[in-house]
């Protein structure tokens, strides 16, 4: 493996380009031909749009070098968003019209990725938009920059910006944040992060008298292990119910970047197989799918299956099933009533629409010409099914119900 992990996208891409040129050099061809294993290169790209371009246009391995791009901040966001999903801490059911509410402290690069991953994942059985409060200094300027990059995210989540100076004026009876289920601290400095999580725990304890609510998750950003340097820090955080994650120690390692990703992809491969197969013609207990078919896909296409794989746990909880006790081999025999299946189908449609919107798709009518229709969908990112459930044609609804 080669990992390009500098803070510069330019440098990381130059490293990848240099490796590619070296491996294509004729003088190295004999040495390379003796290699039994492909060199695997993982490139860290900070810029969201660089990452998306790499994922979308990255080609299958040429047999010598296998490239994949990732973003460390996005990876950290994925992990904390999945681990600390609000449906574990508050009651959400089909009759609950209240929005699920999360708080982000710091509209930093890390904060932006936490918001994006929350928008992708937090689709619950009450079918309400996620409410996201964001606290920072120069809040409106930072939010303006965020919305320039992601102009349609407000179609997916409700954003409530709060200037830090205004938050500090909140009185004990100000219940603006009283229904927050999870607070994510995403600052650019470790010491500030510690001060912030203390401040929020103080605020919420004064509000409710409960040290356990809401869940507070802090991502320490700097490349030093404060938990190792100050052993009492971890104990202090645990004592006031704060979960500490270190960006580099917890997320920037091969086990997370490669090994866990490959393990997590097992369910994504299964989902991909099911989406592309006529379910009426197969026995779901005996599945045979080719690894090669998965390897041919771009990372962009793989993500289409990774997101529903990650959301699977939320659907299980929505159906009243404990994920820890759930066994894959018994999933056909799981007793889920028709009403719940319909709600799960609606959840999946909302999640799917979000995924498409955030990856650049827009709603558009289909074209009777098959060649043009395929080009509109693949290259211009038009899709006729990016509509509310009530406006979705029956063939689209049936597909959602069948897949769930």
Coordinates of C-alpha atoms in Angstrom, one line a residue:
X1 CA 0.0 0.0 0.0
X2 CA 0.9 3.6 -0.6
X3 CA -1.0 6.3 1.3
X4 CA -0.8 10.0 0.2
X5 CA -1.8 11.8 3.3
X6 CA -0.4 15.3 3.2
X7 CA -2.7 18.3 3.7
X8 CA -2.3 19.4 0.1
X9 CA -4.5 17.9 -2.6
X10 CA -2.0 19.0 -5.2
X11 CA 0.9 17.1 -3.5
X12 CA -1.2 14.0 -3.0
X13 CA -2.3 14.0 -6.6
X14 CA 1.3 14.5 -7.7
X15 CA 2.3 11.5 -5.7
X16 CA -0.3 9.4 -7.4
X17 CA 0.6 10.7 -10.8
X18 CA 4.3 10.0 -10.1
X19 CA 3.6 6.4 -9.2
X20 CA 1.4 6.0 -12.3
X21 CA 4.2 7.2 -14.5
X22 CA 6.8 5.0 -12.8
X23 CA 4.7 1.9 -13.2
X24 CA 4.2 2.8 -16.9
X25 CA 7.9 3.3 -17.5
X26 CA 9.2 0.6 -19.8
X27 CA 12.4 0.3 -17.8
X28 CA 10.3 -1.0 -14.9
X29 CA 8.0 -3.2 -16.9
X30 CA 10.0 -6.4 -16.2
X31 CA 10.2 -5.7 -12.5
X32 CA 6.5 -4.9 -12.3
X33 CA 5.5 -8.0 -14.3
X34 CA 7.1 -10.1 -11.6
X35 CA 4.8 -8.6 -9.0
X36 CA 2.1 -10.9 -7.9
X37 CA 0.1 -8.2 -6.2
X38 CA -1.3 -4.9 -7.4
X39 CA 0.1 -1.8 -5.7
X40 CA -2.8 -0.2 -3.9
X41 CA -2.7 3.6 -3.6
X42 CA -5.0 5.6 -1.3
X43 CA -5.1 9.3 -2.0
X44 CA -6.4 11.8 0.6
X45 CA -8.3 14.7 -1.0
X46 CA -9.5 17.5 1.3
X47 CA -11.5 19.4 -1.4
X48 CA -15.0 17.9 -1.6
X49 CA -15.2 18.5 -5.4
X50 CA -11.8 17.0 -6.1
X51 CA -12.9 13.9 -4.2
X52 CA -16.2 13.7 -6.1
X53 CA -14.4 14.1 -9.5
X54 CA -11.9 11.4 -8.6
X55 CA -14.6 9.0 -7.5
X56 CA -16.7 9.6 -10.5
X57 CA -14.1 9.3 -13.2
X58 CA -11.6 6.9 -11.6
X59 CA -11.2 3.9 -13.8
X60 CA -10.8 0.2 -12.9
X61 CA -7.3 -0.9 -12.0
X62 CA -5.0 -1.4 -14.9
X63 CA -3.5 -4.5 -13.3
X64 CA -0.5 -2.6 -11.9
X65 CA -1.8 0.1 -9.7
X66 CA -5.2 0.3 -7.9
X67 CA -6.2 3.9 -7.0
X68 CA -8.8 5.1 -4.6
X69 CA -9.5 8.5 -3.1
X70 CA -10.9 9.3 0.3
X71 CA -11.2 12.2 2.6
X72 CA -10.1 11.8 6.2
X73 CA -12.7 14.3 7.5
X74 CA -15.5 12.6 5.6
X75 CA -14.3 9.2 7.0
X76 CA -14.4 10.5 10.5
X77 CA -17.9 12.0 9.9
X78 CA -19.1 8.7 8.5
X79 CA -18.0 6.8 11.6
X80 CA -19.4 9.2 14.2
X81 CA -22.7 9.7 12.3
X82 CA -23.3 6.0 12.2
X83 CA -22.2 5.3 15.7
X84 CA -24.1 8.1 17.4
X85 CA -27.4 8.1 15.4
X86 CA -30.1 10.0 17.2
X87 CA -32.6 7.2 16.9
X88 CA -30.6 5.5 19.7
X89 CA -31.2 8.4 22.1
X90 CA -34.7 9.7 21.4
X91 CA -38.1 8.2 20.6
X92 CA -38.9 8.3 16.9
X93 CA -42.1 6.7 15.6
X94 CA -44.4 7.2 12.7
X95 CA -46.8 9.4 14.8
X96 CA -44.0 11.7 16.0
X97 CA -44.1 14.8 13.9
X98 CA -41.3 16.5 15.8
X99 CA -38.1 16.9 13.9
X100 CA -35.0 15.1 15.0
X101 CA -32.6 17.8 16.2
X102 CA -28.8 17.7 16.2
X103 CA -26.3 20.4 17.1
X104 CA -23.0 21.1 15.3
X105 CA -20.3 23.2 17.1
X106 CA -18.0 24.7 14.4
X107 CA -18.7 25.0 10.7
X108 CA -15.2 23.8 10.0
X109 CA -14.2 21.3 7.3
X110 CA -15.0 18.6 9.8
X111 CA -18.3 20.3 10.7
X112 CA -19.3 20.5 7.0
X113 CA -18.7 16.8 6.5
X114 CA -20.6 15.9 9.7
X115 CA -23.6 17.9 8.3
X116 CA -23.3 16.2 4.9
X117 CA -23.2 12.7 6.4
X118 CA -26.1 13.5 8.7
X119 CA -28.1 14.7 5.7
X120 CA -27.3 11.4 3.9
X121 CA -28.0 9.1 6.8
X122 CA -30.6 10.6 9.2
X123 CA -33.8 9.6 7.5
X124 CA -36.1 8.2 10.1
X125 CA -39.5 6.6 10.3
X126 CA -41.4 9.8 11.1
X127 CA -40.4 11.0 7.6
X128 CA -39.5 14.6 8.8
X129 CA -36.6 16.7 7.7
X130 CA -33.6 16.7 10.0
X131 CA -33.1 19.9 12.0
X132 CA -29.5 21.0 12.3
X133 CA -28.5 23.9 14.6
X134 CA -25.0 25.2 14.0
X135 CA -23.1 27.4 16.4
X136 CA -19.9 29.3 15.4
X137 CA -18.4 32.8 15.2
X138 CA -19.0 34.7 12.0
X139 CA -21.8 32.3 11.5
X140 CA -23.6 33.9 8.6
X141 CA -20.5 34.4 6.5
X142 CA -19.4 30.7 7.0
X143 CA -22.9 29.5 6.3
X144 CA -23.0 31.6 3.1
X145 CA -19.8 29.8 1.9
X146 CA -21.2 26.4 2.8
X147 CA -24.4 27.0 0.9
X148 CA -22.5 28.2 -2.1
X149 CA -20.8 24.8 -2.2
X150 CA -24.0 22.9 -1.4
X151 CA -26.9 25.1 -2.6
X152 CA -29.6 22.5 -2.4
X153 CA -28.9 21.0 1.0
X154 CA -31.6 23.2 2.5
X155 CA -34.1 21.1 0.4
X156 CA -33.0 18.2 2.5
X157 CA -32.4 19.5 6.1
X158 CA -33.5 22.6 8.1
X159 CA -30.5 24.6 9.1
X160 CA -30.6 26.9 12.1
X161 CA -27.5 29.1 12.4
X162 CA -26.6 30.6 15.9
X163 CA -23.9 33.1 16.4
X164 CA -21.7 32.0 19.4
X165 CA -22.2 35.5 21.0
X166 CA -25.9 34.9 20.9
X167 CA -25.7 31.4 22.3
X168 CA -23.7 32.8 25.3
X169 CA -26.6 35.1 26.1
X170 CA -29.0 32.1 26.3
X171 CA -30.8 32.2 29.7
X172 CA -31.7 29.2 31.7
X173 CA -35.2 29.2 30.4
X174 CA -34.2 29.4 26.7
X175 CA -35.2 26.1 25.3
X176 CA -34.1 26.6 21.7
X177 CA -31.8 23.6 22.0
X178 CA -33.8 21.7 24.5
X179 CA -34.7 18.9 22.1
X180 CA -31.1 18.3 20.8
X181 CA -30.4 14.5 20.8
X182 CA -26.7 14.6 19.7
X183 CA -24.1 17.4 19.8
X184 CA -21.1 17.2 17.5
X185 CA -18.1 19.4 18.5
X186 CA -16.0 20.0 15.3
X187 CA -13.4 22.7 16.1
X188 CA -10.0 23.3 14.5
X189 CA -8.0 23.1 17.8
X190 CA -7.9 20.4 20.4
X191 CA -7.8 22.8 23.4
X192 CA -10.8 24.8 22.0
X193 CA -12.6 21.5 21.4
X194 CA -12.2 20.6 25.1
X195 CA -13.4 24.0 26.2
X196 CA -16.4 23.8 23.9
X197 CA -17.6 20.4 25.0
X198 CA -17.3 21.6 28.6
X199 CA -19.4 24.6 27.8
X200 CA -22.1 22.6 26.1
X201 CA -22.3 20.0 28.8
X202 CA -22.7 22.9 31.3
X203 CA -25.5 24.4 29.3
X204 CA -27.4 21.2 28.8
X205 CA -27.1 20.2 32.4
X206 CA -28.4 23.5 33.6
X207 CA -31.3 23.0 31.1
X208 CA -32.3 19.5 32.1
X209 CA -30.3 18.4 35.2
X210 CA -29.3 15.3 33.3
X211 CA -25.6 14.6 32.5
X212 CA -26.5 11.9 30.0
X213 CA -28.5 14.1 27.6
X214 CA -27.8 14.9 24.9
X215 CA -25.0 12.7 23.7
X216 CA -21.9 14.9 23.1
X217 CA -19.3 13.7 20.5
X218 CA -16.0 15.6 20.1
X219 CA -13.6 15.1 17.3
X220 CA -10.1 16.2 18.3
X221 CA -8.5 17.5 15.1
X222 CA -4.7 17.9 15.8
X223 CA -2.0 15.3 15.1
X224 CA -1.1 14.8 18.7
X225 CA -2.7 12.3 21.1
X226 CA -4.0 14.4 24.0
X227 CA -5.6 11.3 25.5
X228 CA -2.1 9.8 25.7
X229 CA -0.4 13.0 26.8
X230 CA -3.0 13.7 29.5
X231 CA -4.5 10.3 30.7
X232 CA -6.9 12.1 32.9
X233 CA -8.6 13.7 29.9
X234 CA -10.3 10.6 28.8
X235 CA -11.6 9.9 32.3
X236 CA -12.8 13.5 32.6
X237 CA -14.7 13.2 29.4
X238 CA -16.3 9.9 30.4
X239 CA -17.3 11.3 33.8
X240 CA -19.4 14.0 32.1
X241 CA -20.6 11.7 29.3
X242 CA -18.6 13.1 26.4
X243 CA -17.3 10.8 23.7
X244 CA -13.8 11.7 22.5
X245 CA -12.6 10.8 19.0
X246 CA -9.1 11.7 17.7
X247 CA -9.0 12.4 14.0
X248 CA -5.6 10.9 13.4
X249 CA -5.4 8.1 16.0
X250 CA -9.0 6.8 15.5
X251 CA -9.5 7.3 11.8
X252 CA -6.2 7.8 10.0
X253 CA -5.0 4.2 9.9
X254 CA -5.0 1.3 7.5
X255 CA -7.5 -0.7 9.6
X256 CA -10.1 2.1 9.0
X257 CA -9.1 3.4 5.6
X258 CA -8.8 -0.1 4.0
X259 CA -9.7 -3.1 6.2
X260 CA -12.9 -1.9 7.7
X261 CA -14.0 -0.4 4.4
X262 CA -13.6 -3.8 2.7
X263 CA -15.5 -5.5 5.5
X264 CA -18.3 -2.9 5.3
X265 CA -18.5 -3.4 1.5
X266 CA -19.8 -7.0 2.0
X267 CA -23.3 -5.7 2.6
X268 CA -22.9 -3.0 -0.2
X269 CA -22.0 -5.8 -2.6
X270 CA -25.1 -7.7 -1.6
X271 CA -27.3 -4.7 -2.1
X272 CA -25.8 -4.0 -5.5
X273 CA -26.4 -7.6 -6.5
X274 CA -30.0 -7.4 -5.4
X275 CA -30.7 -4.1 -7.2
X276 CA -29.4 -5.5 -10.4
X277 CA -31.2 -8.9 -10.2
X278 CA -34.7 -10.0 -10.6
X279 CA -35.6 -11.0 -7.0
X280 CA -38.3 -13.4 -8.3
X281 CA -35.7 -15.5 -10.0
X282 CA -33.3 -16.0 -7.1
X283 CA -33.1 -17.7 -3.7
X284 CA -31.9 -15.0 -1.3
X285 CA -30.5 -17.7 0.9
X286 CA -28.1 -18.8 -1.8
X287 CA -26.4 -15.8 -3.4
X288 CA -23.8 -16.0 -6.0
X289 CA -22.3 -12.7 -7.2
X290 CA -19.1 -12.0 -8.9
X291 CA -16.5 -9.9 -7.2
X292 CA -15.4 -8.8 -10.6
X293 CA -18.6 -7.0 -11.2
X294 CA -18.1 -4.9 -8.1
X295 CA -14.4 -4.1 -9.0
X296 CA -15.5 -2.7 -12.4
X297 CA -17.6 0.0 -10.7
X298 CA -16.2 3.5 -9.9
X299 CA -16.1 4.6 -6.3
X300 CA -19.0 6.9 -7.1
X301 CA -21.1 3.9 -8.2
X302 CA -20.0 1.9 -5.2
X303 CA -21.2 4.7 -2.9
X304 CA -24.7 4.2 -4.3
X305 CA -24.7 0.9 -2.5
X306 CA -22.6 1.9 0.5
X307 CA -25.1 4.5 1.7
X308 CA -28.1 2.1 1.8
X309 CA -25.8 -0.5 3.5
X310 CA -25.0 2.0 6.2
X311 CA -28.7 3.0 6.5
X312 CA -29.7 -0.6 7.0
X313 CA -29.1 -0.4 10.7
X314 CA -31.4 2.6 11.0
X315 CA -34.1 0.7 9.1
X316 CA -33.8 -2.2 11.4
X317 CA -34.3 0.0 14.4
X318 CA -37.3 1.6 12.7
X319 CA -38.8 -1.8 12.3
X320 CA -38.3 -2.6 16.0
X321 CA -35.4 -5.0 15.4
X322 CA -32.3 -4.9 17.5
X323 CA -29.3 -4.8 15.1
X324 CA -27.1 -6.7 17.6
X325 CA -29.4 -9.6 17.6
X326 CA -30.2 -9.6 14.0
X327 CA -28.8 -12.5 12.0
X328 CA -28.5 -12.1 8.2
X329 CA -29.4 -15.7 7.5
X330 CA -32.8 -15.2 9.0
X331 CA -33.7 -11.9 7.2
X332 CA -36.3 -13.5 4.9
X333 CA -38.2 -14.8 7.9
X334 CA -38.3 -11.5 9.8
X335 CA -41.9 -10.6 10.5
X336 CA -42.5 -7.0 9.4
X337 CA -46.1 -5.8 8.8
X338 CA -47.2 -4.2 5.6
X339 CA -47.5 -0.7 7.2
X340 CA -44.0 -0.8 8.5
X341 CA -42.7 -2.1 5.1
X342 CA -44.4 0.9 3.5
X343 CA -42.7 3.3 5.9
X344 CA -39.3 1.7 5.3
X345 CA -39.9 2.1 1.6
X346 CA -40.6 5.8 2.1
X347 CA -37.5 6.2 4.3
X348 CA -35.4 4.6 1.6
X349 CA -36.9 6.8 -1.1
X350 CA -36.1 9.9 0.9
X351 CA -32.5 8.6 1.6
X352 CA -32.1 7.8 -2.1
X353 CA -33.3 11.3 -3.2
X354 CA -30.8 12.9 -0.8
X355 CA -27.9 10.8 -2.1
X356 CA -28.8 11.8 -5.7
X357 CA -29.2 15.5 -4.9
X358 CA -25.9 15.8 -3.0
X359 CA -24.1 14.0 -5.8
X360 CA -25.3 16.5 -8.3
X361 CA -28.5 15.0 -9.8
X362 CA -31.6 17.0 -10.5
X363 CA -35.2 16.0 -11.2
X364 CA -35.9 15.8 -14.9
X365 CA -38.4 14.1 -17.2
X366 CA -37.4 10.9 -19.0
X367 CA -36.8 10.8 -22.8
X368 CA -38.4 8.2 -25.1
X369 CA -35.2 7.7 -26.9
X370 CA -33.3 5.1 -25.0
X371 CA -29.8 6.4 -26.0
X372 CA -30.7 10.0 -24.9
X373 CA -32.4 8.7 -21.7
X374 CA -29.3 6.8 -20.7
X375 CA -27.0 9.8 -21.4
X376 CA -29.3 12.2 -19.5
X377 CA -29.2 9.9 -16.5
X378 CA -25.5 8.9 -16.6
X379 CA -23.8 12.0 -17.9
X380 CA -26.1 15.0 -17.3
X381 CA -27.4 13.6 -14.0
X382 CA -31.1 13.9 -14.7
X383 CA -33.4 11.5 -12.9
X384 CA -37.2 11.3 -13.2
X385 CA -37.7 9.7 -9.7
X386 CA -36.2 12.6 -7.7
X387 CA -39.7 13.6 -6.4
X388 CA -41.8 13.3 -3.3
X389 CA -43.2 9.9 -2.6
X390 CA -46.7 11.1 -3.4
X391 CA -45.5 12.1 -6.9
X392 CA -43.6 8.9 -7.5
X393 CA -45.1 6.7 -10.1
X394 CA -46.3 3.3 -9.0
X395 CA -43.4 1.5 -10.7
X396 CA -41.0 3.5 -8.6
X397 CA -42.9 2.9 -5.4
X398 CA -43.1 -0.8 -6.2
X399 CA -39.3 -0.9 -6.7
X400 CA -38.8 0.7 -3.3
X401 CA -41.2 -1.7 -1.6
X402 CA -39.6 -4.7 -3.3
X403 CA -36.0 -3.7 -2.4
X404 CA -36.8 -3.1 1.2

